[in-house]
XYZ file of C-alpha atoms in Angstrom:
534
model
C -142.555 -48.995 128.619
C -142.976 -45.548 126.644
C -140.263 -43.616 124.568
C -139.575 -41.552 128.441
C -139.479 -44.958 130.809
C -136.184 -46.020 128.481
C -135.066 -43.046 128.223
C -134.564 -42.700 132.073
C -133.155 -46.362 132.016
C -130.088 -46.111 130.172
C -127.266 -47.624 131.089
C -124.139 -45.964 129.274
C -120.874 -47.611 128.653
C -117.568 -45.963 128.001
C -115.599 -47.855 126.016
C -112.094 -48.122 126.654
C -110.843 -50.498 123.945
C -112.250 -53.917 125.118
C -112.533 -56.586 122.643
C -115.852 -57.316 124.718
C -117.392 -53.834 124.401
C -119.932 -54.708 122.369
C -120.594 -57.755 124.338
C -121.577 -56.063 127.372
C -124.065 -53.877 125.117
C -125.532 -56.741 123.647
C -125.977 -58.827 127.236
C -127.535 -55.949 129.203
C -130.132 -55.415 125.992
C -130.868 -59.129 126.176
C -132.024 -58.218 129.666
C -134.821 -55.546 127.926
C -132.383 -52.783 128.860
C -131.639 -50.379 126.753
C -127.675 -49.855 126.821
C -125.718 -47.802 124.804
C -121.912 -47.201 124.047
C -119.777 -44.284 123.558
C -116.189 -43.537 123.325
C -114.807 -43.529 127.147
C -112.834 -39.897 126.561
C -116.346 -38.341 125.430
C -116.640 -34.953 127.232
C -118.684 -34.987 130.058
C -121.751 -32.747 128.168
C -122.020 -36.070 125.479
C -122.514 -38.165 128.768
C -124.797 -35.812 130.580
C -126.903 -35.370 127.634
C -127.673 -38.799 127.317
C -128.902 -38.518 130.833
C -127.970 -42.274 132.288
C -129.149 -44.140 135.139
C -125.567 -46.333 135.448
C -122.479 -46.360 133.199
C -120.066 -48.738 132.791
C -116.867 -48.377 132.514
C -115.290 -51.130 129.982
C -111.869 -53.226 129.792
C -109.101 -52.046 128.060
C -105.563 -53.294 126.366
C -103.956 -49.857 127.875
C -102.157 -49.655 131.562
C -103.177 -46.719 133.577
C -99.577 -46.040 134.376
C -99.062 -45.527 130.723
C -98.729 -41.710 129.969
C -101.270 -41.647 127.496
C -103.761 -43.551 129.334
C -107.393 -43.465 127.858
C -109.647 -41.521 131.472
C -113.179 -40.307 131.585
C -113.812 -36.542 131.416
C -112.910 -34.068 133.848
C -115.688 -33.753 136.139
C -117.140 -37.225 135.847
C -117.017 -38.093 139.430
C -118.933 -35.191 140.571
C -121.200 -35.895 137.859
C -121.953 -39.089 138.917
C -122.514 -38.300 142.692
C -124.272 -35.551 142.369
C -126.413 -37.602 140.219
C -126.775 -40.537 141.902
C -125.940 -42.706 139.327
C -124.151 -46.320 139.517
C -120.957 -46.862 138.617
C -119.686 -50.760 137.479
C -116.164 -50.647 136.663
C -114.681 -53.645 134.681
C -110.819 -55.031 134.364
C -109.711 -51.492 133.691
C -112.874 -49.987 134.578
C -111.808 -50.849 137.963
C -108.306 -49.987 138.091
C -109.530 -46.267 136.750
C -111.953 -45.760 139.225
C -108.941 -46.973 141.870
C -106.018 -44.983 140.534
C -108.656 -41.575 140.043
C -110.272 -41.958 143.384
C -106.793 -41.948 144.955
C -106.324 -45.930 145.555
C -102.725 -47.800 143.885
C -102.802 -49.885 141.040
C -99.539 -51.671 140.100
C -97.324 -53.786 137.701
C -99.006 -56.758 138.785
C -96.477 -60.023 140.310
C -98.549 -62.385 139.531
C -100.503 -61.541 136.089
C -103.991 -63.612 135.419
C -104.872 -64.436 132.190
C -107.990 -66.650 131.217
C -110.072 -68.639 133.231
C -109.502 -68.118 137.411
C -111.603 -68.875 140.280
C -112.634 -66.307 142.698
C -114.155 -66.132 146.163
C -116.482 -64.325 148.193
C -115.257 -62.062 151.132
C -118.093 -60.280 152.181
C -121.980 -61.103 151.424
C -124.295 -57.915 150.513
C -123.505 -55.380 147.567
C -122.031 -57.002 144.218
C -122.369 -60.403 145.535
C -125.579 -59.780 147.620
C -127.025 -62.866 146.128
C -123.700 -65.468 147.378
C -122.823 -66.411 150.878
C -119.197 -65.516 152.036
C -117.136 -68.234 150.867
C -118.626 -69.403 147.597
C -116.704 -69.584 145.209
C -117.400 -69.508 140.957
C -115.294 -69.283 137.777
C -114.302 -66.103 136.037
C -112.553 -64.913 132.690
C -109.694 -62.732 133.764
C -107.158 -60.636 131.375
C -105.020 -58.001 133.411
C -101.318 -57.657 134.327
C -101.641 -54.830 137.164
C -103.584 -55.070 140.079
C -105.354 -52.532 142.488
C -102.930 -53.190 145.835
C -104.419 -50.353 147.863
C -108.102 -49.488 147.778
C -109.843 -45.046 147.802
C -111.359 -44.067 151.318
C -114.413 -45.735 151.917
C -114.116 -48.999 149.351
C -114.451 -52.706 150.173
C -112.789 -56.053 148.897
C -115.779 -58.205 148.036
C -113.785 -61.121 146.149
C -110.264 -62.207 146.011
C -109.075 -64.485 143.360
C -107.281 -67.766 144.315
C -103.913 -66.002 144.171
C -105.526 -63.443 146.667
C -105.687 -60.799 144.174
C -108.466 -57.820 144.035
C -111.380 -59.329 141.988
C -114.336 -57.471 142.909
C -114.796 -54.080 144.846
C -117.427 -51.677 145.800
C -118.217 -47.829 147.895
C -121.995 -48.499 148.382
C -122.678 -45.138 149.834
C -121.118 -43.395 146.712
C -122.743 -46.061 144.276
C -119.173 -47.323 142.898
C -118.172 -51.092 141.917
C -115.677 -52.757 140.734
C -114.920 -56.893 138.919
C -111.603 -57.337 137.419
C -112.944 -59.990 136.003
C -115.150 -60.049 132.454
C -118.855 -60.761 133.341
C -120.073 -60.567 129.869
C -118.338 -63.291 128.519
C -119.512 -67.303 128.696
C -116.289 -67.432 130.082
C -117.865 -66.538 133.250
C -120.560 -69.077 133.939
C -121.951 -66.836 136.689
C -121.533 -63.575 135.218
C -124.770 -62.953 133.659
C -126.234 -63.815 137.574
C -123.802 -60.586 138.698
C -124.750 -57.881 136.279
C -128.732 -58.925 136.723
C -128.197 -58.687 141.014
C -126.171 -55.285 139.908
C -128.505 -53.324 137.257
C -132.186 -54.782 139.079
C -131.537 -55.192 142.448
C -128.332 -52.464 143.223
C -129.760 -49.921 141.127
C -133.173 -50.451 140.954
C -133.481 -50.637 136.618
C -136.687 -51.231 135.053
C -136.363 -53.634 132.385
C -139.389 -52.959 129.492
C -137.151 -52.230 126.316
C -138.526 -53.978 123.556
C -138.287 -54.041 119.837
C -142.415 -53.069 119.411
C -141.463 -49.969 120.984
C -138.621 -49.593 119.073
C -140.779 -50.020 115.867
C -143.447 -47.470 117.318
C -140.778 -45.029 117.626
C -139.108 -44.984 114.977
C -142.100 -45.143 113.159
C -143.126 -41.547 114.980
C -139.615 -40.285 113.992
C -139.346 -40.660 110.054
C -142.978 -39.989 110.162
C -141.888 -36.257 111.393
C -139.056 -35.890 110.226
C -140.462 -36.631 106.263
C -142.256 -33.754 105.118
C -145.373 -34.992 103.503
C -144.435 -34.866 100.121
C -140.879 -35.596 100.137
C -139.415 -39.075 98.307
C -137.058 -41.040 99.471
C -134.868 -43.555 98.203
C -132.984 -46.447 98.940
C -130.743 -49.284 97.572
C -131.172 -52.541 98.309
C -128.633 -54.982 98.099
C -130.713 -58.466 99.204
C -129.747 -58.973 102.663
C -131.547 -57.949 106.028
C -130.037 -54.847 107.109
C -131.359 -52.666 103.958
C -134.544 -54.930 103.395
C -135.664 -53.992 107.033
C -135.014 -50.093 107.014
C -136.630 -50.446 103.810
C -139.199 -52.316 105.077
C -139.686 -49.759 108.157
C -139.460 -46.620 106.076
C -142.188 -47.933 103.642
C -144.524 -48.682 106.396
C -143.922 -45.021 107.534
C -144.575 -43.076 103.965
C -145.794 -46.129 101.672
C -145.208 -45.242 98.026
C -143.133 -42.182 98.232
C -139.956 -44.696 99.344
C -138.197 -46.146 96.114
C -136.113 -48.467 95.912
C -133.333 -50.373 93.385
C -131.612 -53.539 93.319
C -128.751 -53.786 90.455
C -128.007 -57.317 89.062
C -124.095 -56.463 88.604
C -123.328 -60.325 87.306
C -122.076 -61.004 90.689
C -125.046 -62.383 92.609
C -125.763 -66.232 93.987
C -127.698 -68.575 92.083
C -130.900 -67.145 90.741
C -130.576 -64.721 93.712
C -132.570 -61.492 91.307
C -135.425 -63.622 91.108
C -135.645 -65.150 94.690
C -134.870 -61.347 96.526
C -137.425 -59.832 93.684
C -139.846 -62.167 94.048
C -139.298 -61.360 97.984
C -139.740 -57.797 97.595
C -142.461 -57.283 95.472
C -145.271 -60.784 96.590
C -144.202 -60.617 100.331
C -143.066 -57.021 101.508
C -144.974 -55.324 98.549
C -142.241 -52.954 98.514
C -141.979 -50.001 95.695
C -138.349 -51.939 93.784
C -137.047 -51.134 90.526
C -134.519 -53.803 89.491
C -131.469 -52.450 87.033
C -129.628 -55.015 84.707
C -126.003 -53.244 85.109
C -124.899 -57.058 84.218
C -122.301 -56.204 81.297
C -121.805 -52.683 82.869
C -120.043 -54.424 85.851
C -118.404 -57.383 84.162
C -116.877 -55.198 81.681
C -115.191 -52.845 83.960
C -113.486 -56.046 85.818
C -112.200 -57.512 82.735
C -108.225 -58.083 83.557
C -108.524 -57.221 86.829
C -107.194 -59.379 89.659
C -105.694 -57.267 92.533
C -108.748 -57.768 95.256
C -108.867 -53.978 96.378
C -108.672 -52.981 92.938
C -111.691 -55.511 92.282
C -113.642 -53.529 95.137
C -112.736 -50.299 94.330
C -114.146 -50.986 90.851
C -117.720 -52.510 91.841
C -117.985 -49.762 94.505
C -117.840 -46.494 91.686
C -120.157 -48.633 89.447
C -122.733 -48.932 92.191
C -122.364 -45.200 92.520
C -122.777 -44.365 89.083
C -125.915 -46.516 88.692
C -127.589 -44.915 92.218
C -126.575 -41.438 90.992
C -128.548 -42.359 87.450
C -131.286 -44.016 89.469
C -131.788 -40.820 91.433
C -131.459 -38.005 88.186
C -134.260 -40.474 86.611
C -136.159 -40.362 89.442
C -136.010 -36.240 89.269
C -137.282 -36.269 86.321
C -140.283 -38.581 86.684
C -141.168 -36.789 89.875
C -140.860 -33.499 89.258
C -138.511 -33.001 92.243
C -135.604 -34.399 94.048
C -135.460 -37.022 96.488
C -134.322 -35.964 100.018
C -133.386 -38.296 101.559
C -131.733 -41.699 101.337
C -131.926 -44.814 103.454
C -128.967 -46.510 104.415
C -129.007 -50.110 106.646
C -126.456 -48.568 109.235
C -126.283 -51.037 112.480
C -125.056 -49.993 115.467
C -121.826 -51.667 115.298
C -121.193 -49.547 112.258
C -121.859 -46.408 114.404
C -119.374 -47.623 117.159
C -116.473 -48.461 115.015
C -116.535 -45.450 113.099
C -115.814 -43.757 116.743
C -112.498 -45.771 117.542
C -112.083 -46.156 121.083
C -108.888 -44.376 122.756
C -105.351 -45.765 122.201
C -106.104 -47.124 118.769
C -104.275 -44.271 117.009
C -107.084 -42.983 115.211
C -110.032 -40.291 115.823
C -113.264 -39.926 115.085
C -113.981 -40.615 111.339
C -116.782 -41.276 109.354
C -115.799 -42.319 106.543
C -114.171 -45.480 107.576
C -117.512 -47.297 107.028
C -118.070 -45.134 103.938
C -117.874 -48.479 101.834
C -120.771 -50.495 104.075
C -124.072 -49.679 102.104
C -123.163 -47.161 98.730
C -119.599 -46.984 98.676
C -119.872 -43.066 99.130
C -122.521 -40.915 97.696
C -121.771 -37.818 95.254
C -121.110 -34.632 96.985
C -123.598 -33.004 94.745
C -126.673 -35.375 95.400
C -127.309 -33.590 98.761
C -129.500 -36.021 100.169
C -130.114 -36.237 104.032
C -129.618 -39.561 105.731
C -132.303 -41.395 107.587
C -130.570 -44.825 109.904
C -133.375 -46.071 111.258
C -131.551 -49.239 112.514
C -128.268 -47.281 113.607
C -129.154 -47.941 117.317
C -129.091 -51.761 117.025
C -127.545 -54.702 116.687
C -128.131 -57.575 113.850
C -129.775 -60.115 116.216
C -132.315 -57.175 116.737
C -132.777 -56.153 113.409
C -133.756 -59.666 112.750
C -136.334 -59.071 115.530
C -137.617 -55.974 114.199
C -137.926 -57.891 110.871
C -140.221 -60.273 112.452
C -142.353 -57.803 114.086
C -143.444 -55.962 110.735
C -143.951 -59.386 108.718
C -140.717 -60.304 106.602
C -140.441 -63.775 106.379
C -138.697 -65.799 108.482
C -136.387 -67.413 105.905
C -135.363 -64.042 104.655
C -134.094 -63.088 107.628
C -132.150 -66.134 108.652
C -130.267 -65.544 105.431
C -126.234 -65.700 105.719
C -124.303 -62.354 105.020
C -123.301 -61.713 101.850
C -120.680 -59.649 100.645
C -121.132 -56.088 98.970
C -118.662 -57.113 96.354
C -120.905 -60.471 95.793
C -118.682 -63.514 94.277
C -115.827 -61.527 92.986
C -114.480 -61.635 95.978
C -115.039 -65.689 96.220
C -113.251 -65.799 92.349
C -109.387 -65.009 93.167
C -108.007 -63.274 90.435
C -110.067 -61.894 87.066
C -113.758 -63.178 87.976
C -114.233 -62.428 84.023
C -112.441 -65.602 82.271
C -114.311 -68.682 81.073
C -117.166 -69.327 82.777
C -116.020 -69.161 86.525
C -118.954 -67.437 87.983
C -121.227 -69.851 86.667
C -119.007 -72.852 88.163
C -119.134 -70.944 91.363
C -123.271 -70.748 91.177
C -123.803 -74.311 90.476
C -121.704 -75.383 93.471
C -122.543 -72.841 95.739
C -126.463 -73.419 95.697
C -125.637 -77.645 95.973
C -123.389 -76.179 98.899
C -126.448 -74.175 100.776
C -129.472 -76.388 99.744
C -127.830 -79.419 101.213
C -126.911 -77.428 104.465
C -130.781 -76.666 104.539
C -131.719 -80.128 103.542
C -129.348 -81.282 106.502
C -131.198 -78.504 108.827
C -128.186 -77.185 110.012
C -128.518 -74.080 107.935
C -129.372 -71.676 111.105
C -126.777 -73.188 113.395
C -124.143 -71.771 110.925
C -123.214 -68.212 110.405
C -122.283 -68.087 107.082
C -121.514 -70.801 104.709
C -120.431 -70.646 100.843
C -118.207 -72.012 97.937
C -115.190 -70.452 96.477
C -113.384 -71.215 93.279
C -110.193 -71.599 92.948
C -108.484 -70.657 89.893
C -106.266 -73.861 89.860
C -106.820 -76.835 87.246
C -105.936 -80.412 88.630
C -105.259 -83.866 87.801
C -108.978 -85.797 88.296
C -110.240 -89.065 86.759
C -113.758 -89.189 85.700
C -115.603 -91.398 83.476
C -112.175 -93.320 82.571
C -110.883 -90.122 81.720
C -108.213 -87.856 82.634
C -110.043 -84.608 83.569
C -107.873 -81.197 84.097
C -110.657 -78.929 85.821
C -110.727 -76.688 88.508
C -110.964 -77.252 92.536
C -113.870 -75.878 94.533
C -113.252 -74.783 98.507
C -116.556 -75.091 101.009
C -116.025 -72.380 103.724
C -118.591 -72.452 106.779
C -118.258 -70.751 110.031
C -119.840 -70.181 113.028
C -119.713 -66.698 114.610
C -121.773 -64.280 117.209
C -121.114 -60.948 115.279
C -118.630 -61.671 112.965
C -115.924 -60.157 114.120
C -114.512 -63.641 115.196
C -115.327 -66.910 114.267
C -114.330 -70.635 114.203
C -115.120 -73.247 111.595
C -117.951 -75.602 111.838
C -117.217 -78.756 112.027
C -119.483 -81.139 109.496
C -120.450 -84.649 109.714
C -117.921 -87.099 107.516
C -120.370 -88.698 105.455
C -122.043 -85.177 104.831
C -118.734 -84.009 103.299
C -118.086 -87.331 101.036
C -122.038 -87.366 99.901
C -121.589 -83.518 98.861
C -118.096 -83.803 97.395
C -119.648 -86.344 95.405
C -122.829 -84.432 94.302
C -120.339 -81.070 93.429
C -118.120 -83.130 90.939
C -120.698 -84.880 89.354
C -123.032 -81.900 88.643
C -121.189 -79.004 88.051
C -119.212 -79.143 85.050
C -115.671 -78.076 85.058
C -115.121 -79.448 88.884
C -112.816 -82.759 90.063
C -112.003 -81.841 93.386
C -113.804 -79.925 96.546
C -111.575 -78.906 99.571
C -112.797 -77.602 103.115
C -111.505 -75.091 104.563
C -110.769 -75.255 108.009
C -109.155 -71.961 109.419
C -110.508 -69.672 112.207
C -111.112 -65.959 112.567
C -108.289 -64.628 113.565
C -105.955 -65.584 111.757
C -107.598 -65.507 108.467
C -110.654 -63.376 107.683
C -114.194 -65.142 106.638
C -114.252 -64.199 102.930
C -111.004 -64.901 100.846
C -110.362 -61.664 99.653
């Protein structure tokens, strides 16, 4: 499918606040459609522009009764007649469409939360693929409920306390589910968006990530001039390694890249991403030793944000240096700059209605540089600001980085002194940390679970304890394991290890790493604490 084919097969959703937004984005591009979301009170030119073939209209936490109730644009219904596009509300999505079309939507009596069965009333449309009757398991979350349905819409599904679970206006192309399709939650849901987006409104699916690639390709091949330079800072992980990776293939040696060893990196981690970058990507890297520049500056410090704020200006300074340097060598500035933006990035520095805040963006100013100088004037190229990590992983694939590279876990932009509580600077606590972090990973790999875990890693704690070792009374520091299993991040649970795995590597941890006589596990979920420790 060419550049024009997707382009005339988007599906558009409006986001309303769900916590599943980016769920439904993800499970229609699994389906080789190319989906996009946007803030559901865009005005109605950002929607036309983007010219889509259905839009969806996402959950929400807000009621519609509420006075400041989040509503697409003036105009939108017109729009989407006129146009003939298809409209899938969801949870919300629906009760919108209801309440603007002139239906009733109230307070509901009997609210549904979680997981509810639903039936079929009437075969054809939504449910086209069911027989009247059958019956499947859904994930609802609502407290009203559309009583009284706009001229010329049907109840397709009731749920078994006879509420309004699924409705539809064929002849003006509008649906509704109160339920939550996207989620595993609903066994059958992935079955009702396919019947909806192939067979109801006739999408093509052909989106793929080699035609991503050729694209973008064509893109920063134009928008480049011929003998402009680029640069870029890498930081080791896959979302800057694959734009630089892309970028390079575009222009070759006029990209340049740095990688600063700030004294907070894994265990031998300069070598290992070095030897990556220059024997396996052959990409352009210069790698800066800012070792004592960084330590120094955190010296005393133990107030986390303060920690942050302080790595975050020294990464500045060094990329501002990097670039004057570059000047000089080259005769000219660099003019442009490569940053690893995902698309999640780009949709949560657009907060969707009701959160109290607009349009910023600078609240992801921290995610690659930490903010660039006003007066290094360099224009951004995102080449990965349209997708999503499991894609970028894709795209990695495609243009040859190697596998293991790209199955890496995420690693903070603060590095380990964020996993040190308190001043990461005393005694030799990074160096503790090191040892028992790579004994931590190389026996997940050794066990092969490594891939079936999102992110996995030691933290020292800054607490000595009572131990025995050798017939000795030992007063050493503890060491926590932290693994977790997640689909983006944004939530996640902790993965639960085999016994004997634990006892063989609390074993291996206090007999190898100096300074260690006890290993915890931590066992908390995401919410209610966060993934890293500070």
């Amino acid at each position: 499918m060419d550049a024009q084919d997707v382009k005339s097969n988007v599906v558009l959703i409006l986001d309303f606040g769900s916590q599943y937004t980016h769920l439904i984005t993800r499970r229609i591009r699994a389906l080789n459609v190319f989906s996009l979301c946007v803030n559901g009170t865009s005005s109605l030119k950002s929607i036309t522009d983007l010219n889509p073939r259905v839009i969806i209209l996402s959950g929400g936490p807000h009621s519609v009764h509420a006075p400041d109730a989040p509503c697409f644009p003036p105009g939108f219904i017109e729009y989407v007649e006129a146009n003939k596009v298809h409209v899938l509300g969801i949870c919300y999505g629906l009760q919108l469409l209801v309440q603007q079309l002139g239906g009733e939507v109230r307070v509901g009596e009997k609210q549904e939360y979680g997981r509810m069965e639903i039936s079929v009333e009437k075969s054809g449309g939504l449910f086209g693929y069911k027989n009247v009757g059958d019956r499947q398991t859904v994930w609802m979350s609502h407290g009203d409920e559309a009583v009284k349905l706009p001229e010329g819409f049907e109840i397709v599904a009731r749920s078994k306390q006879g509420i309004v679970a699924a409705v539809e206006n064929p002849t003006k192309r509008l649906y509704g589910l109160q339920y939550h399709p996207e989620v595993t939650h609903s066994p059958e849901g992935m079955e009702t968006l396919k019947y909806f987006l192939f067979d109801i409104c006739g999408i093509t699916a052909g989106w793929k990530m080699q035609d991503v690639l050729d694209e973008e390709l064509k893109v920063i091949t134009s928008t480049v001039g011929p003998t402009d330079h680029v640069i870029c800072a890498l930081s080791g992980g896959v979302d800057s390694t694959v734009a630089a990776t892309l970028v390079h293939k575009a222009i070759g040696d006029r990209l340049h890249c740095v990688f600063v060893d700030n004294g907070l990196l894994r265990w031998q981690e300069r070598e290992r991403v070095m030897q990556t970058f220059e024997s396996d990507l052959h990409l352009p890297v210069t790698c800066v030793d800012a070792v004592d520049q960084f330590l120094s500056k955190l010296k005393g410090v133990t107030e986390p944000e303060k920690k942050r704020k302080i790595i975050g200006n020294e990464f500045i300074n060094i990329f501002d240096a990097f670039a004057h340097d570059l000047e000089q060598k080259l005769g000219t500035k660099p003019a442009y700059l490569v940053q690893g933006t995902l698309y999640p990035d780009v949709i949560e520095s657009c907060p969707p209605p009701g959160s109290g805040r607009t349009h910023s963006h600078t609240i992801k100013s921290h995610h690659n540089v930490g903010g660039l100088p006003k007066d290094m004037k360099l224009k951004l190229i995102e080449p990965l600001k349209l997708l999503f990590k499991d894609e970028v992983r894709e795209l990695g694939k495609i243009m040859g980085v190697p596998p293991p590279f790209l199955k890496r876990h995420p690693f903070p932009g603060p590095g380990l002194a964020v996993r040190v509580p308190g001043d990461v600077t005393l005694e030799n606590r990074l160096d503790i940390l090191r040892r028992a972090d790579e004994i931590f990973i190389q026996a997940i790999k050794d066990a092969g679970i490594y891939d079936a875990i999102w992110q996995a890693f030691a933290v020292f704690m800054p607490v000595l304890t009572v131990g025995v070792q050798g017939d000795q009374r030992t007063h050493s520091y503890a060491i926590t394991l932290r693994a977790v299993t997640s689909q983006d991040g944004m939530t996640a649970d902790w993965y639960y290890f085999d016994h004997k795995f634990l006892a063989d590597l609390s074993t291996k941890i206090c007999n190898e790493v100096p300074g260690v006589n006890r290993v915890l596990l931590d066992i908390t979920s995401k919410p209610p604490s966060t993934i890293e420790w500070e």
